[in-house]
mmCIF file with all atom_site columns, C-alpha atoms in Angstrom:
data_model
loop_
_atom_site.group_PDB
_atom_site.id
_atom_site.type_symbol
_atom_site.label_atom_id
_atom_site.label_alt_id
_atom_site.label_comp_id
_atom_site.label_asym_id
_atom_site.label_entity_id
_atom_site.label_seq_id
_atom_site.pdbx_PDB_ins_code
_atom_site.Cartn_x
_atom_site.Cartn_y
_atom_site.Cartn_z
_atom_site.occupancy
_atom_site.B_iso_or_equiv
_atom_site.pdbx_formal_charge
_atom_site.auth_seq_id
_atom_site.auth_comp_id
_atom_site.auth_asym_id
_atom_site.auth_atom_id
_atom_site.pdbx_PDB_model_num
ATOM 1   C CA . GLY A 1 1   ? -11.929 -14.199 -3.786  1.00 0.00 ? 1   GLY A CA 1
ATOM 2   C CA . ASN A 1 2   ? -8.676  -12.686 -4.939  1.00 0.00 ? 2   ASN A CA 1
ATOM 3   C CA . SER A 1 3   ? -5.872  -12.822 -2.436  1.00 0.00 ? 3   SER A CA 1
ATOM 4   C CA . VAL A 1 4   ? -2.125  -12.650 -1.921  1.00 0.00 ? 4   VAL A CA 1
ATOM 5   C CA . THR A 1 5   ? -0.106  -14.855 0.402   1.00 0.00 ? 5   THR A CA 1
ATOM 6   C CA . GLN A 1 6   ? 3.409   -13.925 1.451   1.00 0.00 ? 6   GLN A CA 1
ATOM 7   C CA . MET A 1 7   ? 5.901   -15.816 3.536   1.00 0.00 ? 7   MET A CA 1
ATOM 8   C CA . GLU A 1 8   ? 5.817   -14.912 7.212   1.00 0.00 ? 8   GLU A CA 1
ATOM 9   C CA . GLY A 1 9   ? 8.594   -12.748 8.515   1.00 0.00 ? 9   GLY A CA 1
ATOM 10  C CA . PRO A 1 10  ? 10.735  -11.485 9.903   1.00 0.00 ? 10  PRO A CA 1
ATOM 11  C CA . VAL A 1 11  ? 13.548  -12.533 7.630   1.00 0.00 ? 11  VAL A CA 1
ATOM 12  C CA . THR A 1 12  ? 17.038  -11.837 8.963   1.00 0.00 ? 12  THR A CA 1
ATOM 13  C CA . LEU A 1 13  ? 20.042  -12.092 6.657   1.00 0.00 ? 13  LEU A CA 1
ATOM 14  C CA . SER A 1 14  ? 23.675  -11.118 6.668   1.00 0.00 ? 14  SER A CA 1
ATOM 15  C CA . GLU A 1 15  ? 24.926  -8.564  4.181   1.00 0.00 ? 15  GLU A CA 1
ATOM 16  C CA . GLU A 1 16  ? 25.594  -10.038 0.705   1.00 0.00 ? 16  GLU A CA 1
ATOM 17  C CA . ALA A 1 17  ? 23.306  -13.015 1.317   1.00 0.00 ? 17  ALA A CA 1
ATOM 18  C CA . PHE A 1 18  ? 20.796  -14.182 -1.284  1.00 0.00 ? 18  PHE A CA 1
ATOM 19  C CA . LEU A 1 19  ? 17.202  -13.140 -0.682  1.00 0.00 ? 19  LEU A CA 1
ATOM 20  C CA . THR A 1 20  ? 13.975  -14.832 -1.646  1.00 0.00 ? 20  THR A CA 1
ATOM 21  C CA . ILE A 1 21  ? 10.583  -13.683 -0.412  1.00 0.00 ? 21  ILE A CA 1
ATOM 22  C CA . ASN A 1 22  ? 7.813   -15.962 -1.589  1.00 0.00 ? 22  ASN A CA 1
ATOM 23  C CA . CYS A 1 23  ? 4.513   -14.646 -2.882  1.00 0.00 ? 23  CYS A CA 1
ATOM 24  C CA . THR A 1 24  ? 1.615   -16.626 -4.311  1.00 0.00 ? 24  THR A CA 1
ATOM 25  C CA . TYR A 1 25  ? -1.719  -15.356 -5.427  1.00 0.00 ? 25  TYR A CA 1
ATOM 26  C CA . THR A 1 26  ? -5.264  -16.404 -6.134  1.00 0.00 ? 26  THR A CA 1
ATOM 27  C CA . ALA A 1 27  ? -7.125  -14.485 -8.786  1.00 0.00 ? 27  ALA A CA 1
ATOM 28  C CA . THR A 1 28  ? -9.596  -14.817 -11.581 1.00 0.00 ? 28  THR A CA 1
ATOM 29  C CA . GLY A 1 29  ? -8.591  -13.314 -14.873 1.00 0.00 ? 29  GLY A CA 1
ATOM 30  C CA . TYR A 1 30  ? -5.170  -11.812 -15.509 1.00 0.00 ? 30  TYR A CA 1
ATOM 31  C CA . PRO A 1 31  ? -4.002  -9.502  -12.725 1.00 0.00 ? 31  PRO A CA 1
ATOM 32  C CA . SER A 1 32  ? -0.925  -7.327  -12.740 1.00 0.00 ? 32  SER A CA 1
ATOM 33  C CA . LEU A 1 33  ? 1.522   -8.089  -9.948  1.00 0.00 ? 33  LEU A CA 1
ATOM 34  C CA . PHE A 1 34  ? 3.575   -5.703  -7.840  1.00 0.00 ? 34  PHE A CA 1
ATOM 35  C CA . TRP A 1 35  ? 6.162   -5.556  -5.115  1.00 0.00 ? 35  TRP A CA 1
ATOM 36  C CA . TYR A 1 36  ? 6.045   -2.492  -2.869  1.00 0.00 ? 36  TYR A CA 1
ATOM 37  C CA . VAL A 1 37  ? 8.651   -1.644  -0.228  1.00 0.00 ? 37  VAL A CA 1
ATOM 38  C CA . GLN A 1 38  ? 8.171   0.326   2.977   1.00 0.00 ? 38  GLN A CA 1
ATOM 39  C CA . TYR A 1 39  ? 11.318  1.705   4.602   1.00 0.00 ? 39  TYR A CA 1
ATOM 40  C CA . PRO A 1 40  ? 11.152  2.579   8.319   1.00 0.00 ? 40  PRO A CA 1
ATOM 41  C CA . GLY A 1 41  ? 9.006   5.638   8.961   1.00 0.00 ? 41  GLY A CA 1
ATOM 42  C CA . GLU A 1 42  ? 7.925   5.980   5.352   1.00 0.00 ? 42  GLU A CA 1
ATOM 43  C CA . GLY A 1 43  ? 5.005   5.096   3.116   1.00 0.00 ? 43  GLY A CA 1
ATOM 44  C CA . LEU A 1 44  ? 5.039   2.333   0.536   1.00 0.00 ? 44  LEU A CA 1
ATOM 45  C CA . GLN A 1 45  ? 6.972   2.741   -2.702  1.00 0.00 ? 45  GLN A CA 1
ATOM 46  C CA . LEU A 1 46  ? 6.606   0.720   -5.850  1.00 0.00 ? 46  LEU A CA 1
ATOM 47  C CA . LEU A 1 47  ? 9.661   -1.512  -6.232  1.00 0.00 ? 47  LEU A CA 1
ATOM 48  C CA . LEU A 1 48  ? 8.772   -3.427  -9.394  1.00 0.00 ? 48  LEU A CA 1
ATOM 49  C CA . LYS A 1 49  ? 5.857   -4.794  -11.350 1.00 0.00 ? 49  LYS A CA 1
ATOM 50  C CA . ALA A 1 50  ? 4.886   -7.283  -14.041 1.00 0.00 ? 50  ALA A CA 1
ATOM 51  C CA . THR A 1 51  ? 1.772   -7.055  -16.126 1.00 0.00 ? 51  THR A CA 1
ATOM 52  C CA . LYS A 1 52  ? 1.553   -10.429 -17.882 1.00 0.00 ? 52  LYS A CA 1
ATOM 53  C CA . ALA A 1 53  ? 2.699   -14.016 -17.606 1.00 0.00 ? 53  ALA A CA 1
ATOM 54  C CA . ASP A 1 54  ? 6.467   -14.601 -17.906 1.00 0.00 ? 54  ASP A CA 1
ATOM 55  C CA . ASP A 1 55  ? 7.217   -10.891 -17.519 1.00 0.00 ? 55  ASP A CA 1
ATOM 56  C CA . LYS A 1 56  ? 10.146  -10.128 -15.238 1.00 0.00 ? 56  LYS A CA 1
ATOM 57  C CA . GLY A 1 57  ? 10.081  -6.955  -13.178 1.00 0.00 ? 57  GLY A CA 1
ATOM 58  C CA . SER A 1 58  ? 13.394  -5.615  -11.923 1.00 0.00 ? 58  SER A CA 1
ATOM 59  C CA . ASN A 1 59  ? 14.683  -2.621  -9.991  1.00 0.00 ? 59  ASN A CA 1
ATOM 60  C CA . LYS A 1 60  ? 17.609  -1.874  -7.650  1.00 0.00 ? 60  LYS A CA 1
ATOM 61  C CA . GLY A 1 61  ? 18.923  -5.427  -8.035  1.00 0.00 ? 61  GLY A CA 1
ATOM 62  C CA . PHE A 1 62  ? 15.583  -6.992  -7.119  1.00 0.00 ? 62  PHE A CA 1
ATOM 63  C CA . GLU A 1 63  ? 13.759  -9.257  -9.570  1.00 0.00 ? 63  GLU A CA 1
ATOM 64  C CA . ALA A 1 64  ? 10.455  -11.090 -9.718  1.00 0.00 ? 64  ALA A CA 1
ATOM 65  C CA . THR A 1 65  ? 8.964   -13.191 -12.510 1.00 0.00 ? 65  THR A CA 1
ATOM 66  C CA . TYR A 1 66  ? 5.236   -13.544 -13.125 1.00 0.00 ? 66  TYR A CA 1
ATOM 67  C CA . ARG A 1 67  ? 4.630   -17.315 -13.107 1.00 0.00 ? 67  ARG A CA 1
ATOM 68  C CA . LYS A 1 68  ? 1.086   -18.081 -14.131 1.00 0.00 ? 68  LYS A CA 1
ATOM 69  C CA . GLU A 1 69  ? 1.534   -21.848 -13.956 1.00 0.00 ? 69  GLU A CA 1
ATOM 70  C CA . THR A 1 70  ? 2.497   -21.677 -10.278 1.00 0.00 ? 70  THR A CA 1
ATOM 71  C CA . THR A 1 71  ? 0.563   -18.437 -9.523  1.00 0.00 ? 71  THR A CA 1
ATOM 72  C CA . SER A 1 72  ? 3.693   -16.991 -7.981  1.00 0.00 ? 72  SER A CA 1
ATOM 73  C CA . PHE A 1 73  ? 5.695   -13.764 -8.015  1.00 0.00 ? 73  PHE A CA 1
ATOM 74  C CA . HIS A 1 74  ? 8.676   -14.438 -5.759  1.00 0.00 ? 74  HIS A CA 1
ATOM 75  C CA . LEU A 1 75  ? 11.031  -11.564 -4.990  1.00 0.00 ? 75  LEU A CA 1
ATOM 76  C CA . GLU A 1 76  ? 14.770  -12.228 -5.279  1.00 0.00 ? 76  GLU A CA 1
ATOM 77  C CA . LYS A 1 77  ? 18.018  -10.349 -4.852  1.00 0.00 ? 77  LYS A CA 1
ATOM 78  C CA . GLY A 1 78  ? 21.443  -11.828 -5.281  1.00 0.00 ? 78  GLY A CA 1
ATOM 79  C CA . SER A 1 79  ? 23.263  -9.793  -2.633  1.00 0.00 ? 79  SER A CA 1
ATOM 80  C CA . VAL A 1 80  ? 21.368  -7.813  -0.034  1.00 0.00 ? 80  VAL A CA 1
ATOM 81  C CA . GLN A 1 81  ? 22.634  -4.688  1.702   1.00 0.00 ? 81  GLN A CA 1
ATOM 82  C CA . VAL A 1 82  ? 21.862  -3.197  5.100   1.00 0.00 ? 82  VAL A CA 1
ATOM 83  C CA . SER A 1 83  ? 19.934  -0.456  3.295   1.00 0.00 ? 83  SER A CA 1
ATOM 84  C CA . ASP A 1 84  ? 17.498  -3.098  1.981   1.00 0.00 ? 84  ASP A CA 1
ATOM 85  C CA . SER A 1 85  ? 16.090  -3.538  5.495   1.00 0.00 ? 85  SER A CA 1
ATOM 86  C CA . ALA A 1 86  ? 12.386  -2.777  5.106   1.00 0.00 ? 86  ALA A CA 1
ATOM 87  C CA . VAL A 1 87  ? 8.961   -4.359  4.855   1.00 0.00 ? 87  VAL A CA 1
ATOM 88  C CA . TYR A 1 88  ? 8.115   -5.837  1.452   1.00 0.00 ? 88  TYR A CA 1
ATOM 89  C CA . PHE A 1 89  ? 4.555   -6.154  0.205   1.00 0.00 ? 89  PHE A CA 1
ATOM 90  C CA . CYS A 1 90  ? 3.338   -8.289  -2.666  1.00 0.00 ? 90  CYS A CA 1
ATOM 91  C CA . ALA A 1 91  ? 0.187   -7.001  -4.361  1.00 0.00 ? 91  ALA A CA 1
ATOM 92  C CA . LEU A 1 92  ? -2.092  -7.518  -7.323  1.00 0.00 ? 92  LEU A CA 1
ATOM 93  C CA . THR A 1 93  ? -4.651  -5.443  -9.121  1.00 0.00 ? 93  THR A CA 1
ATOM 94  C CA . ASP A 1 94  ? -8.191  -6.625  -8.909  1.00 0.00 ? 94  ASP A CA 1
ATOM 95  C CA . PRO A 1 95  ? -8.823  -8.219  -12.301 1.00 0.00 ? 95  PRO A CA 1
ATOM 96  C CA . GLY A 1 96  ? -12.487 -7.454  -11.834 1.00 0.00 ? 96  GLY A CA 1
ATOM 97  C CA . GLY A 1 97  ? -11.636 -3.814  -12.401 1.00 0.00 ? 97  GLY A CA 1
ATOM 98  C CA . SER A 1 98  ? -12.626 -2.492  -8.987  1.00 0.00 ? 98  SER A CA 1
ATOM 99  C CA . GLN A 1 99  ? -11.239 0.994   -8.930  1.00 0.00 ? 99  GLN A CA 1
ATOM 100 C CA . GLY A 1 100 ? -8.347  1.462   -6.580  1.00 0.00 ? 100 GLY A CA 1
ATOM 101 C CA . ASN A 1 101 ? -8.470  -2.058  -5.313  1.00 0.00 ? 101 ASN A CA 1
ATOM 102 C CA . LEU A 1 102 ? -4.847  -3.072  -5.104  1.00 0.00 ? 102 LEU A CA 1
ATOM 103 C CA . ILE A 1 103 ? -4.875  -6.252  -2.998  1.00 0.00 ? 103 ILE A CA 1
ATOM 104 C CA . PHE A 1 104 ? -1.870  -6.448  -0.682  1.00 0.00 ? 104 PHE A CA 1
ATOM 105 C CA . GLY A 1 105 ? -0.260  -9.270  1.226   1.00 0.00 ? 105 GLY A CA 1
ATOM 106 C CA . LYS A 1 106 ? 0.528   -8.872  4.925   1.00 0.00 ? 106 LYS A CA 1
ATOM 107 C CA . GLY A 1 107 ? 4.100   -7.810  4.292   1.00 0.00 ? 107 GLY A CA 1
ATOM 108 C CA . THR A 1 108 ? 7.412   -9.467  5.070   1.00 0.00 ? 108 THR A CA 1
ATOM 109 C CA . LYS A 1 109 ? 9.907   -7.661  7.246   1.00 0.00 ? 109 LYS A CA 1
ATOM 110 C CA . LEU A 1 110 ? 13.518  -8.003  6.148   1.00 0.00 ? 110 LEU A CA 1
ATOM 111 C CA . SER A 1 111 ? 16.426  -7.167  8.442   1.00 0.00 ? 111 SER A CA 1
ATOM 112 C CA . VAL A 1 112 ? 19.933  -7.212  6.989   1.00 0.00 ? 112 VAL A CA 1
ATOM 113 C CA . LYS A 1 113 ? 22.820  -7.315  9.446   1.00 0.00 ? 113 LYS A CA 1
ATOM 114 C CA . PRO A 1 114 ? 26.313  -5.994  8.623   1.00 0.00 ? 114 PRO A CA 1
ATOM 115 C CA . GLU B 2 1   ? 9.963   12.364  -0.978  1.00 0.00 ? 1   GLU B CA 1
ATOM 116 C CA . THR B 2 2   ? 7.077   10.913  -2.981  1.00 0.00 ? 2   THR B CA 1
ATOM 117 C CA . GLY B 2 3   ? 5.069   14.123  -3.469  1.00 0.00 ? 3   GLY B CA 1
ATOM 118 C CA . VAL B 2 4   ? 2.341   12.997  -1.069  1.00 0.00 ? 4   VAL B CA 1
ATOM 119 C CA . THR B 2 5   ? 2.360   14.734  2.317   1.00 0.00 ? 5   THR B CA 1
ATOM 120 C CA . GLN B 2 6   ? 0.363   13.618  5.321   1.00 0.00 ? 6   GLN B CA 1
ATOM 121 C CA . THR B 2 7   ? -0.199  15.489  8.565   1.00 0.00 ? 7   THR B CA 1
ATOM 122 C CA . PRO B 2 8   ? 0.042   14.939  11.414  1.00 0.00 ? 8   PRO B CA 1
ATOM 123 C CA . ARG B 2 9   ? 2.656   12.166  11.545  1.00 0.00 ? 9   ARG B CA 1
ATOM 124 C CA . HIS B 2 10  ? 1.406   11.019  14.925  1.00 0.00 ? 10  HIS B CA 1
ATOM 125 C CA . LEU B 2 11  ? -1.953  11.482  16.634  1.00 0.00 ? 11  LEU B CA 1
ATOM 126 C CA . VAL B 2 12  ? -3.230  10.347  20.006  1.00 0.00 ? 12  VAL B CA 1
ATOM 127 C CA . MET B 2 13  ? -6.916  10.808  20.688  1.00 0.00 ? 13  MET B CA 1
ATOM 128 C CA . GLY B 2 14  ? -9.587  9.748   23.134  1.00 0.00 ? 14  GLY B CA 1
ATOM 129 C CA . MET B 2 15  ? -12.700 7.913   22.066  1.00 0.00 ? 15  MET B CA 1
ATOM 130 C CA . THR B 2 16  ? -14.833 11.037  22.392  1.00 0.00 ? 16  THR B CA 1
ATOM 131 C CA . ASN B 2 17  ? -12.518 13.335  20.422  1.00 0.00 ? 17  ASN B CA 1
ATOM 132 C CA . LYS B 2 18  ? -12.978 14.614  16.901  1.00 0.00 ? 18  LYS B CA 1
ATOM 133 C CA . LYS B 2 19  ? -9.879  14.963  14.762  1.00 0.00 ? 19  LYS B CA 1
ATOM 134 C CA . SER B 2 20  ? -8.955  15.100  11.087  1.00 0.00 ? 20  SER B CA 1
ATOM 135 C CA . LEU B 2 21  ? -6.133  13.641  9.043   1.00 0.00 ? 21  LEU B CA 1
ATOM 136 C CA . LYS B 2 22  ? -4.881  15.618  6.077   1.00 0.00 ? 22  LYS B CA 1
ATOM 137 C CA . CYS B 2 23  ? -3.293  14.500  2.845   1.00 0.00 ? 23  CYS B CA 1
ATOM 138 C CA . GLU B 2 24  ? -1.928  16.700  0.070   1.00 0.00 ? 24  GLU B CA 1
ATOM 139 C CA . GLN B 2 25  ? -0.373  15.700  -3.243  1.00 0.00 ? 25  GLN B CA 1
ATOM 140 C CA . HIS B 2 26  ? 1.605   17.904  -5.609  1.00 0.00 ? 26  HIS B CA 1
ATOM 141 C CA . LEU B 2 27  ? 1.783   15.419  -8.469  1.00 0.00 ? 27  LEU B CA 1
ATOM 142 C CA . GLY B 2 28  ? -1.187  16.549  -10.528 1.00 0.00 ? 28  GLY B CA 1
ATOM 143 C CA . HIS B 2 29  ? -2.947  13.250  -9.905  1.00 0.00 ? 29  HIS B CA 1
ATOM 144 C CA . ASN B 2 30  ? -6.686  12.768  -10.177 1.00 0.00 ? 30  ASN B CA 1
ATOM 145 C CA . ALA B 2 31  ? -7.201  9.845   -7.806  1.00 0.00 ? 31  ALA B CA 1
ATOM 146 C CA . MET B 2 32  ? -6.590  9.702   -4.059  1.00 0.00 ? 32  MET B CA 1
ATOM 147 C CA . TYR B 2 33  ? -6.965  6.872   -1.583  1.00 0.00 ? 33  TYR B CA 1
ATOM 148 C CA . TRP B 2 34  ? -7.079  6.138   2.125   1.00 0.00 ? 34  TRP B CA 1
ATOM 149 C CA . TYR B 2 35  ? -5.583  2.852   3.348   1.00 0.00 ? 35  TYR B CA 1
ATOM 150 C CA . LYS B 2 36  ? -5.427  1.418   6.861   1.00 0.00 ? 36  LYS B CA 1
ATOM 151 C CA . GLN B 2 37  ? -2.309  -0.501  7.892   1.00 0.00 ? 37  GLN B CA 1
ATOM 152 C CA . SER B 2 38  ? -2.668  -2.616  11.014  1.00 0.00 ? 38  SER B CA 1
ATOM 153 C CA . ALA B 2 39  ? 0.001   -4.865  12.464  1.00 0.00 ? 39  ALA B CA 1
ATOM 154 C CA . LYS B 2 40  ? 0.126   -8.318  10.878  1.00 0.00 ? 40  LYS B CA 1
ATOM 155 C CA . LYS B 2 41  ? -2.789  -7.617  8.543   1.00 0.00 ? 41  LYS B CA 1
ATOM 156 C CA . PRO B 2 42  ? -2.865  -6.762  4.846   1.00 0.00 ? 42  PRO B CA 1
ATOM 157 C CA . LEU B 2 43  ? -3.338  -3.145  3.890   1.00 0.00 ? 43  LEU B CA 1
ATOM 158 C CA . GLU B 2 44  ? -7.026  -2.344  3.806   1.00 0.00 ? 44  GLU B CA 1
ATOM 159 C CA . LEU B 2 45  ? -8.377  0.007   1.179   1.00 0.00 ? 45  LEU B CA 1
ATOM 160 C CA . MET B 2 46  ? -10.877 2.367   2.835   1.00 0.00 ? 46  MET B CA 1
ATOM 161 C CA . PHE B 2 47  ? -11.896 5.017   0.306   1.00 0.00 ? 47  PHE B CA 1
ATOM 162 C CA . VAL B 2 48  ? -11.179 6.014   -3.281  1.00 0.00 ? 48  VAL B CA 1
ATOM 163 C CA . TYR B 2 49  ? -11.745 9.409   -4.840  1.00 0.00 ? 49  TYR B CA 1
ATOM 164 C CA . ASN B 2 50  ? -11.436 9.947   -8.579  1.00 0.00 ? 50  ASN B CA 1
ATOM 165 C CA . PHE B 2 51  ? -11.768 13.499  -9.896  1.00 0.00 ? 51  PHE B CA 1
ATOM 166 C CA . LYS B 2 52  ? -13.074 14.537  -6.433  1.00 0.00 ? 52  LYS B CA 1
ATOM 167 C CA . GLU B 2 53  ? -15.888 11.995  -6.545  1.00 0.00 ? 53  GLU B CA 1
ATOM 168 C CA . GLN B 2 54  ? -15.957 9.096   -4.102  1.00 0.00 ? 54  GLN B CA 1
ATOM 169 C CA . THR B 2 55  ? -15.907 5.925   -6.175  1.00 0.00 ? 55  THR B CA 1
ATOM 170 C CA . GLU B 2 56  ? -15.364 3.367   -3.463  1.00 0.00 ? 56  GLU B CA 1
ATOM 171 C CA . ASN B 2 57  ? -16.245 2.975   0.195   1.00 0.00 ? 57  ASN B CA 1
ATOM 172 C CA . ASN B 2 58  ? -14.952 -0.376  1.338   1.00 0.00 ? 58  ASN B CA 1
ATOM 173 C CA . SER B 2 59  ? -17.556 -0.979  4.077   1.00 0.00 ? 59  SER B CA 1
ATOM 174 C CA . VAL B 2 60  ? -15.878 1.516   6.372   1.00 0.00 ? 60  VAL B CA 1
ATOM 175 C CA . PRO B 2 61  ? -17.714 2.441   9.618   1.00 0.00 ? 61  PRO B CA 1
ATOM 176 C CA . SER B 2 62  ? -19.362 5.841   9.618   1.00 0.00 ? 62  SER B CA 1
ATOM 177 C CA . ARG B 2 63  ? -17.059 7.074   12.389  1.00 0.00 ? 63  ARG B CA 1
ATOM 178 C CA . PHE B 2 64  ? -14.584 7.599   9.501   1.00 0.00 ? 64  PHE B CA 1
ATOM 179 C CA . SER B 2 65  ? -15.723 10.349  7.160   1.00 0.00 ? 65  SER B CA 1
ATOM 180 C CA . PRO B 2 66  ? -13.647 11.281  4.092   1.00 0.00 ? 66  PRO B CA 1
ATOM 181 C CA . GLU B 2 67  ? -13.665 14.615  2.331   1.00 0.00 ? 67  GLU B CA 1
ATOM 182 C CA . CYS B 2 68  ? -12.068 15.576  -0.970  1.00 0.00 ? 68  CYS B CA 1
ATOM 183 C CA . PRO B 2 69  ? -12.494 19.291  -1.658  1.00 0.00 ? 69  PRO B CA 1
ATOM 184 C CA . ASN B 2 70  ? -10.231 19.200  -4.725  1.00 0.00 ? 70  ASN B CA 1
ATOM 185 C CA . SER B 2 71  ? -7.954  16.790  -6.555  1.00 0.00 ? 71  SER B CA 1
ATOM 186 C CA . SER B 2 72  ? -4.949  17.779  -4.447  1.00 0.00 ? 72  SER B CA 1
ATOM 187 C CA . HIS B 2 73  ? -6.394  17.433  -0.950  1.00 0.00 ? 73  HIS B CA 1
ATOM 188 C CA . LEU B 2 74  ? -7.970  14.590  0.938   1.00 0.00 ? 74  LEU B CA 1
ATOM 189 C CA . PHE B 2 75  ? -9.147  14.542  4.536   1.00 0.00 ? 75  PHE B CA 1
ATOM 190 C CA . LEU B 2 76  ? -10.249 11.801  6.886   1.00 0.00 ? 76  LEU B CA 1
ATOM 191 C CA . HIS B 2 77  ? -12.479 13.074  9.673   1.00 0.00 ? 77  HIS B CA 1
ATOM 192 C CA . LEU B 2 78  ? -12.511 10.943  12.791  1.00 0.00 ? 78  LEU B CA 1
ATOM 193 C CA . HIS B 2 79  ? -15.082 10.869  15.602  1.00 0.00 ? 79  HIS B CA 1
ATOM 194 C CA . THR B 2 80  ? -15.955 8.479   18.412  1.00 0.00 ? 80  THR B CA 1
ATOM 195 C CA . LEU B 2 81  ? -13.239 6.044   17.399  1.00 0.00 ? 81  LEU B CA 1
ATOM 196 C CA . GLN B 2 82  ? -12.530 2.755   19.123  1.00 0.00 ? 82  GLN B CA 1
ATOM 197 C CA . PRO B 2 83  ? -9.173  1.446   20.387  1.00 0.00 ? 83  PRO B CA 1
ATOM 198 C CA . GLU B 2 84  ? -9.153  -1.125  17.568  1.00 0.00 ? 84  GLU B CA 1
ATOM 199 C CA . ASP B 2 85  ? -9.009  1.776   15.098  1.00 0.00 ? 85  ASP B CA 1
ATOM 200 C CA . SER B 2 86  ? -5.434  2.426   16.200  1.00 0.00 ? 86  SER B CA 1
ATOM 201 C CA . ALA B 2 87  ? -3.285  1.920   13.100  1.00 0.00 ? 87  ALA B CA 1
ATOM 202 C CA . LEU B 2 88  ? -1.170  3.637   10.484  1.00 0.00 ? 88  LEU B CA 1
ATOM 203 C CA . TYR B 2 89  ? -3.388  5.497   8.028   1.00 0.00 ? 89  TYR B CA 1
ATOM 204 C CA . LEU B 2 90  ? -1.824  5.874   4.615   1.00 0.00 ? 90  LEU B CA 1
ATOM 205 C CA . CYS B 2 91  ? -2.861  8.237   1.878   1.00 0.00 ? 91  CYS B CA 1
ATOM 206 C CA . ALA B 2 92  ? -1.979  7.474   -1.726  1.00 0.00 ? 92  ALA B CA 1
ATOM 207 C CA . SER B 2 93  ? -2.523  9.018   -5.123  1.00 0.00 ? 93  SER B CA 1
ATOM 208 C CA . SER B 2 94  ? -2.341  7.960   -8.751  1.00 0.00 ? 94  SER B CA 1
ATOM 209 C CA . GLN B 2 95  ? -2.854  9.610   -12.105 1.00 0.00 ? 95  GLN B CA 1
ATOM 210 C CA . ASP B 2 96  ? -6.272  8.033   -12.375 1.00 0.00 ? 96  ASP B CA 1
ATOM 211 C CA . ALA B 2 97  ? -8.167  5.465   -10.357 1.00 0.00 ? 97  ALA B CA 1
ATOM 212 C CA . MET B 2 98  ? -6.696  2.002   -10.805 1.00 0.00 ? 98  MET B CA 1
ATOM 213 C CA . THR B 2 99  ? -8.613  -0.591  -12.699 1.00 0.00 ? 99  THR B CA 1
ATOM 214 C CA . GLY B 2 100 ? -7.736  -4.136  -13.484 1.00 0.00 ? 100 GLY B CA 1
ATOM 215 C CA . THR B 2 101 ? -6.315  -3.197  -16.843 1.00 0.00 ? 101 THR B CA 1
ATOM 216 C CA . PHE B 2 102 ? -4.950  0.233   -16.061 1.00 0.00 ? 102 PHE B CA 1
ATOM 217 C CA . ASN B 2 103 ? -1.657  -0.501  -14.407 1.00 0.00 ? 103 ASN B CA 1
ATOM 218 C CA . GLU B 2 104 ? -1.106  2.677   -12.508 1.00 0.00 ? 104 GLU B CA 1
ATOM 219 C CA . LYS B 2 105 ? 1.523   3.266   -9.908  1.00 0.00 ? 105 LYS B CA 1
ATOM 220 C CA . LEU B 2 106 ? 0.434   4.344   -6.448  1.00 0.00 ? 106 LEU B CA 1
ATOM 221 C CA . PHE B 2 107 ? 2.369   7.051   -4.629  1.00 0.00 ? 107 PHE B CA 1
ATOM 222 C CA . PHE B 2 108 ? 2.074   6.808   -0.857  1.00 0.00 ? 108 PHE B CA 1
ATOM 223 C CA . GLY B 2 109 ? 2.531   9.334   1.897   1.00 0.00 ? 109 GLY B CA 1
ATOM 224 C CA . SER B 2 110 ? 4.422   8.448   5.074   1.00 0.00 ? 110 SER B CA 1
ATOM 225 C CA . GLY B 2 111 ? 1.218   7.939   7.003   1.00 0.00 ? 111 GLY B CA 1
ATOM 226 C CA . THR B 2 112 ? -0.353  9.114   10.229  1.00 0.00 ? 112 THR B CA 1
ATOM 227 C CA . GLN B 2 113 ? 0.217   6.803   13.198  1.00 0.00 ? 113 GLN B CA 1
ATOM 228 C CA . LEU B 2 114 ? -3.050  6.962   15.126  1.00 0.00 ? 114 LEU B CA 1
ATOM 229 C CA . SER B 2 115 ? -3.482  5.784   18.698  1.00 0.00 ? 115 SER B CA 1
ATOM 230 C CA . VAL B 2 116 ? -6.980  5.732   20.212  1.00 0.00 ? 116 VAL B CA 1
ATOM 231 C CA . LEU B 2 117 ? -7.043  5.587   23.998  1.00 0.00 ? 117 LEU B CA 1
#
């Protein structure tokens, strides 16, 4: 079945460090890919998305490129800030068209220290 | 503020209690969702409502009963829950129900942290 695998957390970085959170997926067809972020005490928010192969989603300094050949959608940021501390979720739409079925990974907790 | 409001923020209940979770969205969306977020597990989609009609029930036990009286409100009625039902319950909405080719954005509420004793 369709699934998303994220790197295990927690990830702890110093401010201004480079961030990579790995995400790989298994899917039939051509899913759209998403990164959602959950700040402490809040619900999930869409961070960025990509809808087809080689698309790059970007927002707030974060980037991720849809790599069909490696079935990956790794999240990167060149210089993290304390305010980036949150849980990050990789997700894909169900290419089978199941309504509302956004398949999420388990989440990766990021802690950025000053 | 995402436009999706959930109440209460925290709820503690015994296994014999009956309680309800409430979700309200002011975004003019037509689709609403309940998700369950448990520690170290992926988010689990529970129910989907599109134009007030339930379009998906993801094999959820009958002790969880959703209700969608209109496009702006969604409830989750709880009765005779088990301790393993303790989790963060997230409500979300979108303009229309998501399909594989309709790349909608989900707007989430802050969730209700439920503890079942």
